[in-house]
Amino acid sequence: MKTDRLPRFALAAALLLATTAALAADRTPSPAGAEVYIASPKDGAKTKGPVTVVFGLKGMGIAPAGIKFDNTGHHHLLIDSDPPADLSQPLPATEKSIHFGKGQTETTVTLPPGKHTLQLVFGDSLHVPHEPAVISKKITITVE
Ligand SMILES: [Cu+2]
């Protein structure tokens, strides 16, 4: 019995690894050195009124959602939230996870007074983060 149980466990583990690898392989690859960043506002900025957020991108290009083209994608702005733990799924579309599927490179958001975080996640034609994911630094701003 004992000799039979170990191989079964090993087989199950091998299958699990293979499945995980297959899922990861389904994500659109991003080129080495690809980077998204928030060009404006600056981390720690204090602002009044609507905030214009300018998206920066290096090493990749912009394509509208639904258009599949190598090394491209579109921006997603996360407000006061973290990137999803599961990056194999399309990013949610909520008021705190905004898609820019037309290929926009900036937006203006109205935020209540106080501290807020902003972060960009680049997504492929199907709104799924690339592999490896191209995610900006999270910045904090204060709206007065
Ligand atoms: Cu999207």
Tab-separated table of C-alpha atoms and ligand atoms in Angstrom:
chain	number	residue	atom	x	y	z
A	1	MET	CA	0.000	0.000	0.000
A	2	LYS	CA	2.630	2.459	1.049
A	3	THR	CA	4.581	2.074	-2.173
A	4	ASP	CA	1.392	2.770	-4.125
A	5	ARG	CA	0.415	5.980	-2.343
A	6	LEU	CA	3.522	8.004	-2.983
A	7	PRO	CA	3.458	7.730	-6.797
A	8	ARG	CA	-0.227	8.733	-6.830
A	9	PHE	CA	0.558	11.845	-4.824
A	10	ALA	CA	3.482	12.638	-7.105
A	11	LEU	CA	1.272	12.240	-10.159
A	12	ALA	CA	-1.381	14.560	-8.701
A	13	ALA	CA	1.290	17.150	-7.893
A	14	ALA	CA	2.704	16.880	-11.407
A	15	LEU	CA	-0.763	17.375	-12.915
A	16	LEU	CA	-1.381	20.405	-10.703
A	17	LEU	CA	1.922	21.947	-11.770
A	18	ALA	CA	1.169	21.260	-15.428
A	19	THR	CA	-2.257	22.907	-15.099
A	20	THR	CA	-0.791	25.955	-13.410
A	21	ALA	CA	1.864	26.250	-16.113
A	22	ALA	CA	-0.775	25.953	-18.850
A	23	LEU	CA	-2.878	28.733	-17.286
A	24	ALA	CA	0.129	31.001	-16.928
A	25	ALA	CA	1.062	30.337	-20.545
A	26	ASP	CA	-2.369	31.598	-21.623
A	27	ARG	CA	-1.591	35.099	-20.467
A	28	THR	CA	-0.267	37.491	-23.092
A	29	PRO	CA	3.498	37.897	-22.722
A	30	SER	CA	4.958	41.313	-21.982
A	31	PRO	CA	8.430	42.192	-23.265
A	32	ALA	CA	11.356	42.573	-20.862
A	33	GLY	CA	11.621	46.096	-19.512
A	34	ALA	CA	7.966	47.006	-20.112
A	35	GLU	CA	6.780	49.569	-17.601
A	36	VAL	CA	3.695	51.618	-16.763
A	37	TYR	CA	3.847	54.618	-14.486
A	38	ILE	CA	1.746	57.564	-13.421
A	39	ALA	CA	3.376	60.569	-15.074
A	40	SER	CA	1.124	62.967	-13.168
A	41	PRO	CA	0.230	63.671	-10.420
A	42	LYS	CA	3.438	63.029	-8.500
A	43	ASP	CA	3.492	60.685	-5.520
A	44	GLY	CA	2.612	62.701	-2.429
A	45	ALA	CA	0.994	65.535	-4.414
A	46	LYS	CA	-1.689	67.715	-2.854
A	47	THR	CA	-4.391	68.828	-5.250
A	48	LYS	CA	-7.691	70.623	-5.346
A	49	GLY	CA	-10.690	69.703	-7.434
A	50	PRO	CA	-10.737	67.118	-10.222
A	51	VAL	CA	-7.441	65.278	-10.656
A	52	THR	CA	-5.977	64.771	-14.116
A	53	VAL	CA	-4.065	61.501	-14.181
A	54	VAL	CA	-1.544	61.057	-17.000
A	55	PHE	CA	-0.541	57.500	-17.848
A	56	GLY	CA	3.034	56.689	-18.848
A	57	LEU	CA	4.146	53.601	-20.755
A	58	LYS	CA	7.572	52.308	-21.797
A	59	GLY	CA	8.473	49.333	-23.948
A	60	MET	CA	4.934	48.574	-25.123
A	61	GLY	CA	2.236	50.216	-27.220
A	62	ILE	CA	-1.415	51.086	-26.787
A	63	ALA	CA	-4.157	49.181	-28.570
A	64	PRO	CA	-7.881	49.472	-27.944
A	65	ALA	CA	-9.575	46.641	-26.050
A	66	GLY	CA	-10.446	43.769	-28.356
A	67	ILE	CA	-7.502	44.396	-30.667
A	68	LYS	CA	-4.885	41.689	-30.305
A	69	PHE	CA	-1.444	42.891	-31.359
A	70	ASP	CA	1.942	41.867	-29.963
A	71	ASN	CA	3.323	43.932	-27.076
A	72	THR	CA	0.255	46.151	-26.735
A	73	GLY	CA	-2.580	46.632	-24.291
A	74	HIS	CA	-4.648	49.300	-22.565
A	75	HIS	CA	-4.532	51.060	-19.234
A	76	HIS	CA	-6.584	50.353	-16.111
A	77	LEU	CA	-6.610	52.815	-13.242
A	78	LEU	CA	-7.071	51.462	-9.731
A	79	ILE	CA	-8.345	53.987	-7.205
A	80	ASP	CA	-7.963	53.198	-3.511
A	81	SER	CA	-7.583	49.513	-4.294
A	82	ASP	CA	-5.027	46.792	-4.933
A	83	PRO	CA	-4.488	44.733	-8.079
A	84	PRO	CA	-6.488	41.492	-7.934
A	85	ALA	CA	-4.704	38.536	-6.344
A	86	ASP	CA	-5.595	36.412	-9.368
A	87	LEU	CA	-3.974	38.058	-12.368
A	88	SER	CA	-5.182	35.381	-14.780
A	89	GLN	CA	-8.688	36.862	-14.879
A	90	PRO	CA	-9.949	40.009	-16.640
A	91	LEU	CA	-9.689	43.069	-14.432
A	92	PRO	CA	-13.016	44.074	-12.898
A	93	ALA	CA	-14.789	47.130	-14.272
A	94	THR	CA	-15.893	49.240	-11.331
A	95	GLU	CA	-15.610	52.865	-10.280
A	96	LYS	CA	-12.373	51.846	-8.501
A	97	SER	CA	-11.005	49.808	-11.411
A	98	ILE	CA	-11.488	51.871	-14.537
A	99	HIS	CA	-10.785	50.562	-18.048
A	100	PHE	CA	-9.422	52.762	-20.809
A	101	GLY	CA	-10.341	50.434	-23.638
A	102	LYS	CA	-10.342	53.127	-26.287
A	103	GLY	CA	-6.614	53.552	-25.739
A	104	GLN	CA	-6.806	56.719	-23.641
A	105	THR	CA	-3.571	57.859	-22.007
A	106	GLU	CA	-5.043	60.222	-19.429
A	107	THR	CA	-8.227	60.833	-17.506
A	108	THR	CA	-9.739	63.225	-15.004
A	109	VAL	CA	-11.264	61.839	-11.826
A	110	THR	CA	-13.216	63.603	-9.116
A	111	LEU	CA	-12.296	62.312	-5.676
A	112	PRO	CA	-13.623	63.283	-2.268
A	113	PRO	CA	-11.261	65.241	-0.002
A	114	GLY	CA	-8.638	63.104	1.745
A	115	LYS	CA	-5.873	60.673	0.849
A	116	HIS	CA	-6.247	58.437	-2.166
A	117	THR	CA	-4.091	55.869	-3.902
A	118	LEU	CA	-3.705	55.552	-7.661
A	119	GLN	CA	-2.134	52.664	-9.546
A	120	LEU	CA	-2.059	51.517	-13.156
A	121	VAL	CA	-2.364	47.962	-14.404
A	122	PHE	CA	-1.777	47.291	-18.083
A	123	GLY	CA	-4.132	44.727	-19.603
A	124	ASP	CA	-4.268	42.822	-22.878
A	125	SER	CA	-7.052	42.822	-25.489
A	126	LEU	CA	-9.203	40.806	-23.069
A	127	HIS	CA	-8.420	43.004	-20.007
A	128	VAL	CA	-6.131	40.363	-18.485
A	129	PRO	CA	-2.751	41.521	-17.094
A	130	HIS	CA	0.239	40.410	-19.132
A	131	GLU	CA	2.815	37.801	-18.032
A	132	PRO	CA	4.767	39.144	-16.278
A	133	ALA	CA	2.197	41.712	-15.183
A	134	VAL	CA	2.949	45.336	-16.045
A	135	ILE	CA	1.833	47.288	-12.978
A	136	SER	CA	2.849	50.766	-11.867
A	137	LYS	CA	4.029	51.853	-8.476
A	138	LYS	CA	1.072	52.825	-6.282
A	139	ILE	CA	1.069	56.531	-5.506
A	140	THR	CA	-0.747	58.419	-2.763
A	141	ILE	CA	-2.227	61.872	-3.283
A	142	THR	CA	-4.173	64.195	-1.043
A	143	VAL	CA	-7.245	65.984	-2.313
A	144	GLU	CA	-7.874	69.139	-0.304
B	1	CU	CU	-9.732	46.699	-19.855
